[in-house]
PDB file of C-alpha atoms and ligand atoms in Angstrom:
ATOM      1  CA  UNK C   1      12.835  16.135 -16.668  1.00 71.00           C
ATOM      2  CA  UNK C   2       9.794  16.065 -14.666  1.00 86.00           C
ATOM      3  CA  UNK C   3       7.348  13.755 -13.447  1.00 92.00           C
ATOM      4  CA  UNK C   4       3.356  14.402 -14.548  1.00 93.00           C
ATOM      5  CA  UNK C   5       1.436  13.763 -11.100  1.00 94.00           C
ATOM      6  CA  UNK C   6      -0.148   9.650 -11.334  1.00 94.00           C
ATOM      7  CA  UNK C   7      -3.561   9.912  -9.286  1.00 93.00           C
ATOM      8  CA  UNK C   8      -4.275   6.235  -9.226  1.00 93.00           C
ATOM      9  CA  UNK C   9      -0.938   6.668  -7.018  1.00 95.00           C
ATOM     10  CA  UNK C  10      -2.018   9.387  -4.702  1.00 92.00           C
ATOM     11  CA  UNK C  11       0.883  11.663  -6.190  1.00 94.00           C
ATOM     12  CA  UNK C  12       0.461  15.307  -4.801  1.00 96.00           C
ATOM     13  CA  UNK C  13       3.588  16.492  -4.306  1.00 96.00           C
ATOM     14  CA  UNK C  14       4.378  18.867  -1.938  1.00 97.00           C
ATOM     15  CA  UNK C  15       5.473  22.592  -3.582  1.00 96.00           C
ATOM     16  CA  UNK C  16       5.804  24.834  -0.054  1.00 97.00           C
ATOM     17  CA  UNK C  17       9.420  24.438   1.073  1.00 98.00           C
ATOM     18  CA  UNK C  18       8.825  25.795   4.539  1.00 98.00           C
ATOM     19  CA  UNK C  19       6.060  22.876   4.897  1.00 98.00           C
ATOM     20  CA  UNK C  20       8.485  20.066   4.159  1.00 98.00           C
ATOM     21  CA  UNK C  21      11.100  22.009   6.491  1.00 98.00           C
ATOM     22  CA  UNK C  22       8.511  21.415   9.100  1.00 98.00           C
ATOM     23  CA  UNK C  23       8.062  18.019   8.792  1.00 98.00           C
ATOM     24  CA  UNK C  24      11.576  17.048   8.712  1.00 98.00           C
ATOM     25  CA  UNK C  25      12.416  19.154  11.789  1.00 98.00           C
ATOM     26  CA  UNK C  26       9.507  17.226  13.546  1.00 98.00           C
ATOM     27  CA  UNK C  27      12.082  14.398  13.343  1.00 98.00           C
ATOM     28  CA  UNK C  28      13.650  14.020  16.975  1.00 97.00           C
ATOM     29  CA  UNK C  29      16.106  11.191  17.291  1.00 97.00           C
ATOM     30  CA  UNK C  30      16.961  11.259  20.557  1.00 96.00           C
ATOM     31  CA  UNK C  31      19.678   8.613  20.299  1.00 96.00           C
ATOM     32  CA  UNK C  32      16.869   6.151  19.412  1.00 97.00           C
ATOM     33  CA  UNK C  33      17.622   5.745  16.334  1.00 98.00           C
ATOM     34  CA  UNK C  34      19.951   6.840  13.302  1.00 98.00           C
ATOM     35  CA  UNK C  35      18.083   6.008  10.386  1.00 98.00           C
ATOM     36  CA  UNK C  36      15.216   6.940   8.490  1.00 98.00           C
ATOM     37  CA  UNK C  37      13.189   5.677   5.549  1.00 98.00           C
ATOM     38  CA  UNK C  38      11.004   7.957   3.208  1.00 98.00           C
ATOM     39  CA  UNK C  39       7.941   6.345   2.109  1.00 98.00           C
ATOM     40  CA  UNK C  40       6.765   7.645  -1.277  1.00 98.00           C
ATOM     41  CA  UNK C  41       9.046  10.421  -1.375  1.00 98.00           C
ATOM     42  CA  UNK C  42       7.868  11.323  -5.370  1.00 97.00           C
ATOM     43  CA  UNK C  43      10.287  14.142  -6.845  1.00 97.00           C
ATOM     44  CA  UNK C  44      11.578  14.371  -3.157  1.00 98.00           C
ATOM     45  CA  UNK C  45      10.241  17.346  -2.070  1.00 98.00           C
ATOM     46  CA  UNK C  46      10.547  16.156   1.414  1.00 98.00           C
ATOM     47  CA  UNK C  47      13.929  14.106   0.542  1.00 98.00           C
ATOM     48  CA  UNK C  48      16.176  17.008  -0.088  1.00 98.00           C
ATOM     49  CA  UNK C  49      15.321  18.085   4.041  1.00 98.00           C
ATOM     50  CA  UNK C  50      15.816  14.767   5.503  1.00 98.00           C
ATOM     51  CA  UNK C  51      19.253  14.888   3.480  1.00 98.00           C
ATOM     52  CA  UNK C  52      19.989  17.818   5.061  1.00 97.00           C
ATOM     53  CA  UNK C  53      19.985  16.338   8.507  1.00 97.00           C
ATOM     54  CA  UNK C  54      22.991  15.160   9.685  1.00 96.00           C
ATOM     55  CA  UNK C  55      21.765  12.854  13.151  1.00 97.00           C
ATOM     56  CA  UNK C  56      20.451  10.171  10.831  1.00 98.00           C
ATOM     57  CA  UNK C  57      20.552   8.149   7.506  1.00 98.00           C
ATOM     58  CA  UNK C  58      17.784   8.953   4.948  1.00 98.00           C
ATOM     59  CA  UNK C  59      16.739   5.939   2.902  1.00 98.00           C
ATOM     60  CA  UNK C  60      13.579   6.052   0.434  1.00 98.00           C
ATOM     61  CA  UNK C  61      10.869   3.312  -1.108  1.00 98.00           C
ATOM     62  CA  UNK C  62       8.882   4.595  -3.771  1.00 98.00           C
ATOM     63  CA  UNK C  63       6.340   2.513  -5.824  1.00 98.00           C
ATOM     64  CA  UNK C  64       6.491   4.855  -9.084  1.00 98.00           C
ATOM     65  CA  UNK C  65       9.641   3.876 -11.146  1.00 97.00           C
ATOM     66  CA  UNK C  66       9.851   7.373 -13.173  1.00 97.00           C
ATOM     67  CA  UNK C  67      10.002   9.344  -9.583  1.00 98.00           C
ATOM     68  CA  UNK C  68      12.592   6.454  -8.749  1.00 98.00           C
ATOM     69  CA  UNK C  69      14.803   7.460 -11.707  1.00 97.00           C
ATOM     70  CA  UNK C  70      14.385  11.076 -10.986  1.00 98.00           C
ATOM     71  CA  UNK C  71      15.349  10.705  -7.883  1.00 98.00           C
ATOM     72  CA  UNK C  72      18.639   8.571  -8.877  1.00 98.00           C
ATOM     73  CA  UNK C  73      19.187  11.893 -11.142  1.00 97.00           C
ATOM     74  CA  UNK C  74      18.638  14.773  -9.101  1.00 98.00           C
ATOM     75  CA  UNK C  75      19.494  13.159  -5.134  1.00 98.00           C
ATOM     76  CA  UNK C  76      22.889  11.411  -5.881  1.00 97.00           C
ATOM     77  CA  UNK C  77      23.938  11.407  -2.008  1.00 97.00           C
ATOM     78  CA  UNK C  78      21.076   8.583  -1.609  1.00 98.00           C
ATOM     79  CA  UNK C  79      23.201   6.330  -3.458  1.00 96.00           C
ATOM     80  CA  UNK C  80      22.166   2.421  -3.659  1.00 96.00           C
ATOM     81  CA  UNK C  81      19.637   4.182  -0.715  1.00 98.00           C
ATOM     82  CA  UNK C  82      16.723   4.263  -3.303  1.00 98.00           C
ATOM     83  CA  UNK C  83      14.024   1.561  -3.006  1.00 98.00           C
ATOM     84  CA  UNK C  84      11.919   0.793  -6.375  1.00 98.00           C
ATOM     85  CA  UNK C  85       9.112  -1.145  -4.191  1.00 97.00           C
ATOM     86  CA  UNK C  86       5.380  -0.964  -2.983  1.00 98.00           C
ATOM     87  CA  UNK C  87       5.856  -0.604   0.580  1.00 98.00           C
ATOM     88  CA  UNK C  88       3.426  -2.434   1.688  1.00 97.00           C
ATOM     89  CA  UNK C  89       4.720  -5.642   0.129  1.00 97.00           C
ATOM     90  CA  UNK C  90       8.414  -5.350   0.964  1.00 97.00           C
ATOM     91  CA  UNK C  91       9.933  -6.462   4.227  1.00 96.00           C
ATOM     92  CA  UNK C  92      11.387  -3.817   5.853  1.00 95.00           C
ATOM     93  CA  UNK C  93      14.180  -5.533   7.573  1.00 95.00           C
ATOM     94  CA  UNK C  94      15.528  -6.401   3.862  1.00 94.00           C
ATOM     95  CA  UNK C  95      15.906  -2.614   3.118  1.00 95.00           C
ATOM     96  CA  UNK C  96      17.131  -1.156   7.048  1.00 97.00           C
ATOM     97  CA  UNK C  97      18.895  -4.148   8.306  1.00 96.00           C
ATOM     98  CA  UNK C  98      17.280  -5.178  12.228  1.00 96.00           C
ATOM     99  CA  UNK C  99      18.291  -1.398  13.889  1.00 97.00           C
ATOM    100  CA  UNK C 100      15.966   0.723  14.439  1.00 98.00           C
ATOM    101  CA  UNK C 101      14.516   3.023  12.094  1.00 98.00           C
ATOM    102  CA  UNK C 102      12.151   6.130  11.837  1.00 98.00           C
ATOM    103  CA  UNK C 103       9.118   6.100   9.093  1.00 98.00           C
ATOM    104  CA  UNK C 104       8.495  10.034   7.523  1.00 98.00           C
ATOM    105  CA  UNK C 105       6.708  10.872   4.840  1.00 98.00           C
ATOM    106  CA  UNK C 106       4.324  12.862   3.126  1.00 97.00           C
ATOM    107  CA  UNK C 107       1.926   9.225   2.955  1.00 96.00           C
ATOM    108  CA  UNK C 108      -0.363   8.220  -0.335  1.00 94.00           C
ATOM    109  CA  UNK C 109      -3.943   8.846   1.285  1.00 91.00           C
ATOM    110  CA  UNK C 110      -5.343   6.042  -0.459  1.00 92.00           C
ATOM    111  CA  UNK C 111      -2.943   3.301   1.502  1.00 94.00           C
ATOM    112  CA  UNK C 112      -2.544   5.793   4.654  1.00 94.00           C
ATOM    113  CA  UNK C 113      -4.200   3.248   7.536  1.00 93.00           C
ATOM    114  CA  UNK C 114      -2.329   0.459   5.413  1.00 95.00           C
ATOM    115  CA  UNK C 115       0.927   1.966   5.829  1.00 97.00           C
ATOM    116  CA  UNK C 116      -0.006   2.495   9.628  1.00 96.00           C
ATOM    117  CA  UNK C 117      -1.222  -1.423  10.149  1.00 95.00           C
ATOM    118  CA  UNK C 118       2.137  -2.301   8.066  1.00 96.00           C
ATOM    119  CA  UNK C 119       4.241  -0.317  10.743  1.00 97.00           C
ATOM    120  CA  UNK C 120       2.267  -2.221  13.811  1.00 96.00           C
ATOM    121  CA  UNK C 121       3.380  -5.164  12.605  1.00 95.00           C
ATOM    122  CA  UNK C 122       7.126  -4.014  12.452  1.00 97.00           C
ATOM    123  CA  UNK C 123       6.272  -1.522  16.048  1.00 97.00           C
ATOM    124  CA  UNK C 124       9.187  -2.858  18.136  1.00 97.00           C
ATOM    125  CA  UNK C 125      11.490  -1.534  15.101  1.00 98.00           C
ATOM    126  CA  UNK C 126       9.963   1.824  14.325  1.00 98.00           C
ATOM    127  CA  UNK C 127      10.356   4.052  17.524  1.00 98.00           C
ATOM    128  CA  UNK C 128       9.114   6.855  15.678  1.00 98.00           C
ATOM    129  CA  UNK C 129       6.545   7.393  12.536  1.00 98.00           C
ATOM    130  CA  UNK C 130       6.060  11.152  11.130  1.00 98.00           C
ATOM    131  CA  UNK C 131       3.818  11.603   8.643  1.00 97.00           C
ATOM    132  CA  UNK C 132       1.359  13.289   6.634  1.00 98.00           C
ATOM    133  CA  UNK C 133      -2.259  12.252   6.191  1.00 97.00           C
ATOM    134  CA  UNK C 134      -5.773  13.820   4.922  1.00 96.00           C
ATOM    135  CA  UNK C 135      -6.713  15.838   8.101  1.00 96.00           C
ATOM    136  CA  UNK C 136      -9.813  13.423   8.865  1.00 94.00           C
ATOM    137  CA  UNK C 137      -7.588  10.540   9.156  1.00 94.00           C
ATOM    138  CA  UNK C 138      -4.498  12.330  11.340  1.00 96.00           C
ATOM    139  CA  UNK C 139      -7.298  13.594  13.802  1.00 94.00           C
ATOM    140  CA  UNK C 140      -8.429  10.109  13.939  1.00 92.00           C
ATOM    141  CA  UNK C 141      -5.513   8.428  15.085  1.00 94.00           C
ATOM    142  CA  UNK C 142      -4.305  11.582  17.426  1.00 95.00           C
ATOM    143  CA  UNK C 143      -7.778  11.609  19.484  1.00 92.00           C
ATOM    144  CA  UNK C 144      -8.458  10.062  22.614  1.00 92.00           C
ATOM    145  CA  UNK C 145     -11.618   8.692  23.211  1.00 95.00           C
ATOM    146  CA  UNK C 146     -14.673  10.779  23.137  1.00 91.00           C
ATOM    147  CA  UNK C 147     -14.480  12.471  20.108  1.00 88.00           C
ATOM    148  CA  UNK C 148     -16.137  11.466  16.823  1.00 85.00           C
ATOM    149  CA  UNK C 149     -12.995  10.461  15.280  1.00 87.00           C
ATOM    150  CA  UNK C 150     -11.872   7.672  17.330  1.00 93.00           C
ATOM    151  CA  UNK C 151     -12.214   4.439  16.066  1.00 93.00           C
ATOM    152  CA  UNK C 152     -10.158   0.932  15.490  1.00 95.00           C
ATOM    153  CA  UNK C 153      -6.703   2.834  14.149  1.00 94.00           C
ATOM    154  CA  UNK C 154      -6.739   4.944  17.139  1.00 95.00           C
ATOM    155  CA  UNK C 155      -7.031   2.295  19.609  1.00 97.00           C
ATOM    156  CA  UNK C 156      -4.532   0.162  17.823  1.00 97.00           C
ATOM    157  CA  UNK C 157      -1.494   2.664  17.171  1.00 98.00           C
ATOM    158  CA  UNK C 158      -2.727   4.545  21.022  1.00 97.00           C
ATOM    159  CA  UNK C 159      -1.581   0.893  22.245  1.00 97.00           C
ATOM    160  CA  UNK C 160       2.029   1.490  21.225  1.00 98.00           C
ATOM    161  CA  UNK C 161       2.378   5.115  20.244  1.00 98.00           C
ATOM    162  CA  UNK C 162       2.195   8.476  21.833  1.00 97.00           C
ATOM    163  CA  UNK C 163       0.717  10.755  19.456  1.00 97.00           C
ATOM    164  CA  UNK C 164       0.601  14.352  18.837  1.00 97.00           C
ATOM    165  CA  UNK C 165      -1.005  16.217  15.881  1.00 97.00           C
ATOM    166  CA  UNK C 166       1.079  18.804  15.069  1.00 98.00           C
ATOM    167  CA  UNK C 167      -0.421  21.096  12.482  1.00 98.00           C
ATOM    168  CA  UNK C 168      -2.633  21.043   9.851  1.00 98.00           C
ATOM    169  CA  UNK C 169      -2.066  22.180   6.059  1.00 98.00           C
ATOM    170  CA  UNK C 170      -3.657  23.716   3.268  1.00 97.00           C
ATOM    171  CA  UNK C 171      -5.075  21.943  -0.587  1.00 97.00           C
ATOM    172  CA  UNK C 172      -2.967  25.098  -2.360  1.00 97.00           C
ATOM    173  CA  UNK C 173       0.565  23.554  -0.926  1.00 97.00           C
ATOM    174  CA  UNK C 174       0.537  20.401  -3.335  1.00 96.00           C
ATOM    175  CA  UNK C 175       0.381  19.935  -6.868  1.00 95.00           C
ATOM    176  CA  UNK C 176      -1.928  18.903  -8.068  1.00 95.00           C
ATOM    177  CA  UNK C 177      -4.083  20.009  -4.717  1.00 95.00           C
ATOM    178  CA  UNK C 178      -5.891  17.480  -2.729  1.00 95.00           C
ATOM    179  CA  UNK C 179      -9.843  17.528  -2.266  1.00 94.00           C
ATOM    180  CA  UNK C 180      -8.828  18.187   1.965  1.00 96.00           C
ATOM    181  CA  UNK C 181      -6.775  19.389   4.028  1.00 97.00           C
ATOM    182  CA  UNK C 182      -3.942  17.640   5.337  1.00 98.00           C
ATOM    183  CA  UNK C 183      -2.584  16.998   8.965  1.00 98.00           C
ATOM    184  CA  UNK C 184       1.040  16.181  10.144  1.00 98.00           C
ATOM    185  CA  UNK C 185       1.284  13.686  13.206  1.00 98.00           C
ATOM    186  CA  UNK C 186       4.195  12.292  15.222  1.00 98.00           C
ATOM    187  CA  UNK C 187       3.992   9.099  16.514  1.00 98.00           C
ATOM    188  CA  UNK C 188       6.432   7.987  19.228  1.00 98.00           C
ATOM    189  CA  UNK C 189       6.788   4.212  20.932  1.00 98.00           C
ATOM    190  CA  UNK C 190       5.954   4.185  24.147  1.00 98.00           C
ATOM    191  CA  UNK C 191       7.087   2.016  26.910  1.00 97.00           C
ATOM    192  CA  UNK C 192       4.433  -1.040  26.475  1.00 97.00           C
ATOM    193  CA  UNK C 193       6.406  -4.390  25.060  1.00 96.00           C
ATOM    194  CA  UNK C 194       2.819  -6.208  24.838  1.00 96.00           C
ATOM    195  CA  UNK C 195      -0.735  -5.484  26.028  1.00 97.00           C
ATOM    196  CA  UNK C 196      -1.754  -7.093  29.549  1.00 97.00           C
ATOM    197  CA  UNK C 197      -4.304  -9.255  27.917  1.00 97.00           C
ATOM    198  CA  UNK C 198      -5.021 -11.851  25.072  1.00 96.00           C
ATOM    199  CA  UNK C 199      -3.895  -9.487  22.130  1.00 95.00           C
ATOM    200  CA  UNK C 200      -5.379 -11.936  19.424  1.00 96.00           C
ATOM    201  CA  UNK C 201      -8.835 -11.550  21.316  1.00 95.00           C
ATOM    202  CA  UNK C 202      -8.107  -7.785  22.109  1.00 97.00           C
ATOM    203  CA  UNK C 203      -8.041  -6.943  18.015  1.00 96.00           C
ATOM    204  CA  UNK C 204     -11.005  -8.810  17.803  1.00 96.00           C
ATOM    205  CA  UNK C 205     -13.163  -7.078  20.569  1.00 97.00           C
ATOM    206  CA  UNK C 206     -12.032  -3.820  19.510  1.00 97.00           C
ATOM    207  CA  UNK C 207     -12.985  -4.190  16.046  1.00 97.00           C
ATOM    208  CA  UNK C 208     -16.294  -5.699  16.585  1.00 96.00           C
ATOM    209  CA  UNK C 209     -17.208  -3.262  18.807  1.00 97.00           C
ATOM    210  CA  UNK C 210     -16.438  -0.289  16.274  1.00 96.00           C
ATOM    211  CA  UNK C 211     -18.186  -2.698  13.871  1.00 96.00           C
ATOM    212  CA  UNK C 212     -21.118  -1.827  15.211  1.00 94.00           C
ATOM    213  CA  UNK C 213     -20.167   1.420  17.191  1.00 91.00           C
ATOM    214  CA  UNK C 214     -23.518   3.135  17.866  1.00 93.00           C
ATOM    215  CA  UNK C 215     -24.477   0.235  19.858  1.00 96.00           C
ATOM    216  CA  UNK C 216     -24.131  -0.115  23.475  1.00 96.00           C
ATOM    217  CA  UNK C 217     -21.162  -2.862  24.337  1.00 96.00           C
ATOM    218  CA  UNK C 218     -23.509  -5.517  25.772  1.00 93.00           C
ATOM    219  CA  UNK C 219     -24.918  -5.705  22.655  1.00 94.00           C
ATOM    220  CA  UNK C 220     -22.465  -5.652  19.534  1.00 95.00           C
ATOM    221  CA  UNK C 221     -20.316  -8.067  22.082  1.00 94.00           C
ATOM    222  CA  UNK C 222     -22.810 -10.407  22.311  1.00 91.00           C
ATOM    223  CA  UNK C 223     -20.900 -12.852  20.785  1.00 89.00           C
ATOM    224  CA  UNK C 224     -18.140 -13.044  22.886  1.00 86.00           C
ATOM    225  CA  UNK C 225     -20.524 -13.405  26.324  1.00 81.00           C
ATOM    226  CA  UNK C 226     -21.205 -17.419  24.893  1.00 77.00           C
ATOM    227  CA  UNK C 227     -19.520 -18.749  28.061  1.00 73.00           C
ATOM    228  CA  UNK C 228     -19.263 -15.976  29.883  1.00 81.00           C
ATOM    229  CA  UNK C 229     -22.749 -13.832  30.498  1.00 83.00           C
ATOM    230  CA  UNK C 230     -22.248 -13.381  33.693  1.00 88.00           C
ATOM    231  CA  UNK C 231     -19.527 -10.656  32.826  1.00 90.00           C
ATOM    232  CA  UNK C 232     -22.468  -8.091  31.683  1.00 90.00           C
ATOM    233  CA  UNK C 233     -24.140  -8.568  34.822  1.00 89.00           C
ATOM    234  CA  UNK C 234     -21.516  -8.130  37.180  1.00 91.00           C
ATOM    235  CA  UNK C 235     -20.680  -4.715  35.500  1.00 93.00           C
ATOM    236  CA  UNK C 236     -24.039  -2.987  33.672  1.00 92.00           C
ATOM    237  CA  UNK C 237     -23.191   0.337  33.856  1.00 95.00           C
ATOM    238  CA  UNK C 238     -19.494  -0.600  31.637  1.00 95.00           C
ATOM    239  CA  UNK C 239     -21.523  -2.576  29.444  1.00 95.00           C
ATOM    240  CA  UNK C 240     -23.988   0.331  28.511  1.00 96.00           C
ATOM    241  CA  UNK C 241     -21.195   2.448  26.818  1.00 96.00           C
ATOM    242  CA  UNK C 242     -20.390   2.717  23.721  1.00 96.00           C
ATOM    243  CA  UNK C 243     -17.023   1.954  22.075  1.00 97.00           C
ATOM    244  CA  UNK C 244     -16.288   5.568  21.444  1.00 96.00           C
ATOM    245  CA  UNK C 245     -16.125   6.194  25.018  1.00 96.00           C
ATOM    246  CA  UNK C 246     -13.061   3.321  25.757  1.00 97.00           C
ATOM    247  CA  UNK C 247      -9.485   3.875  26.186  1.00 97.00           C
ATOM    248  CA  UNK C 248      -7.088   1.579  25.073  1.00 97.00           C
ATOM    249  CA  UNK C 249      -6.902   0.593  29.149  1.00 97.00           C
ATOM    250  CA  UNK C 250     -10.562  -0.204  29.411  1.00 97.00           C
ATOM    251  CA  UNK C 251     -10.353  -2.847  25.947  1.00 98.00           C
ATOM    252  CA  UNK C 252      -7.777  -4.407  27.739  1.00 98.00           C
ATOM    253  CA  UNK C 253      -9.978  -4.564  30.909  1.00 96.00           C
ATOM    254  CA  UNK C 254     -12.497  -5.792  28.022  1.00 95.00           C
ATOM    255  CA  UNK C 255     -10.316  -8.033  27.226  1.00 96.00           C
ATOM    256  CA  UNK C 256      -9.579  -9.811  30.565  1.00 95.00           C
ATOM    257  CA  UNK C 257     -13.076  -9.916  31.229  1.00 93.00           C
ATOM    258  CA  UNK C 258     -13.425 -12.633  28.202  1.00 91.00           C
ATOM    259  CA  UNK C 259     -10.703 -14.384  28.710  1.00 89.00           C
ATOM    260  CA  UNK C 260     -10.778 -18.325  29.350  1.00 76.00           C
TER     261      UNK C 260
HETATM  262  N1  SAH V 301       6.707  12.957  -0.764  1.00 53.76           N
HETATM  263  C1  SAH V 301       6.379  13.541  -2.061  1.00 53.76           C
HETATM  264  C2  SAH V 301       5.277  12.756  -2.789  1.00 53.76           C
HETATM  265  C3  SAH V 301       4.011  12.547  -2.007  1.00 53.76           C
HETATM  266  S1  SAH V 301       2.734  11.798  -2.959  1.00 53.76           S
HETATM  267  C4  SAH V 301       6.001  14.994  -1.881  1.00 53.76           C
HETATM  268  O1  SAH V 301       5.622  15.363  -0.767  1.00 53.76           O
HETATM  269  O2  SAH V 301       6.043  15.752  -2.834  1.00 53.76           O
HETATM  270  C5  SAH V 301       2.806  10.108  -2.425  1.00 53.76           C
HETATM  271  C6  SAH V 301       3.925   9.292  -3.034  1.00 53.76           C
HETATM  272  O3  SAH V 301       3.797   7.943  -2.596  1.00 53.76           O
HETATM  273  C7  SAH V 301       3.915   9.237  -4.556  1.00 53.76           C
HETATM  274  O4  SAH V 301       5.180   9.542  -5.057  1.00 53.76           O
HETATM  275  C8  SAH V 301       3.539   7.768  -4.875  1.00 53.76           C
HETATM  276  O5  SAH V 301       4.096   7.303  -6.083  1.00 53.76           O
HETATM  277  C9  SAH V 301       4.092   7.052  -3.681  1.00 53.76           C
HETATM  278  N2  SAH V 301       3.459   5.755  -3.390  1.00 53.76           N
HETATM  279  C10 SAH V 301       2.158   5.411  -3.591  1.00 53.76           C
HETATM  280  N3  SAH V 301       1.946   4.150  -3.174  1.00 53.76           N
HETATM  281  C11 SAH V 301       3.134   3.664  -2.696  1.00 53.76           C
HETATM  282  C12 SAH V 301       3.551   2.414  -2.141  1.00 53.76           C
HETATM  283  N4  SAH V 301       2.694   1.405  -1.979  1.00 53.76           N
HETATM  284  N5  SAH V 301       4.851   2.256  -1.770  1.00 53.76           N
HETATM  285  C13 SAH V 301       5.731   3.294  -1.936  1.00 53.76           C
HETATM  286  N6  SAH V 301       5.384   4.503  -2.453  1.00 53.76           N
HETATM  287  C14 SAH V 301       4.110   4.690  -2.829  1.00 53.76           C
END
């Protein structure tokens, strides 16, 4: 049995053993947490490492029932462990219980920065996300600002996450190969419980001002100065950069500037 690669579900599965070694020894517990959950682990390339490992409890959620029955055939030890769902539309406390749990996987790159906002929304549960995206997309979220990469997802996961791109890998390791390259990244928690600011109004800024990212601050957040104009006076040189240039720090100082 074997399962012909679906494109319309972003299947390239992984065929270099010492690549999916890598990933899964990229895992680092710490005593944060003792389980883990695959997403889209296909034939389980990837799977048959993380079962290997002994510090924590693999668990998998794939969208593509014939890899799901595979799976049940050839990785037995996952037991009742094997999720038949879309990720994105399954609550993750249903499938880990409320511990905390680790997100790996070699990621779809046609719902990557959905899988991303998905585990935002879950943060204070995930400690730790490694994964594999299309290089472009794993720069983007690893780079601070400054670089031509940077953009909303960076700012967003940078909030919560440290991040650390950890190597890159070549189109002739899946089948079928990918039009790119790909790039591993490990994301780990950091200490900040909330954001020192309105966070409703901080998603707002930060997105508006990538919106229109070529533009200097004062204008593309025009819209937010209604009441408050006075704030681009006070600080013109701040308010003649461009969104590229921000840390997460300065949108929160952003932030608190438009605060009521
Ligand atoms: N980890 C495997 C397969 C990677 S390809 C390997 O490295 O070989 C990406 C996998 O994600 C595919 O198996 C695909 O079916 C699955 N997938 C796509 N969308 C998904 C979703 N929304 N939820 C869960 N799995 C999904």
């Amino acid at each position: 049995m074997s399962v012909k690669p679906k494109k319309h579900l972003g299947q390239h599965f992984l065929k270099d053993e010492t690549i999916c070694q890598r990933i899964a020894d990229a895992i680092v517990p710490a005593g944060r947490f003792s389980k883990v959950l695959e997403i889209g682990p296909g034939t389980g390339a990837l799977t048959k490492f993380l079962l290997n490992r002994t510090d924590f409890e693999t668990s998998v959620i794939e969208i593509d029932t014939e890899s799901v029955a595979y799976l049940q055939i050839h990785y037995p030890q996952l037991g009742n462990r094997i999720y038949s769902n879309d990720f994105l539309h399954t609550d993750p406390v249903a499938l880990m219980g409320t511990e905390p749990f680790a997100v790996v996987g070699n990621f779809p790159y046609n719902i990557s920065t959905q899988i991303l906002f998905r585990v935002l929304e879950f943060k204070d549960q995930v400690p730790e996300v490694v994964g594999m995206f299309q290089k472009e997309v794993a720069m983007r979220i690893a780079e601070g600002p400054g670089s031509r990469d940077y953009g909303i997802i960076s700012v967003f996961l940078q909030a919560y996450y440290d991040i650390e791109y950890l190597f890159t890998v070549d189109e002739h390791v899946f089948y079928p190969p990918p039009k790119v390259k790909s790039g591993v990244i490990r994301l780990i928690r950091n200490k900040t419980a909330s954001l020192p600011c309105d966070e409703k109004l901080f998603t707002r800024i930060v997105k508006t001002a990538f919106g229109q990212r070529r533009k200097t601050l004062r204008n593309s957040l025009k819209p937010f100065a209604d009441q408050r104009k006075e704030v681009f006076d006070a600080h013109p040189e701040f308010f003649g950069r461009r969104p590229e240039t921000l840390s997460v720090q300065d949108f929160v100082w952003l932030t608190q500037q438009f605060q009521v």
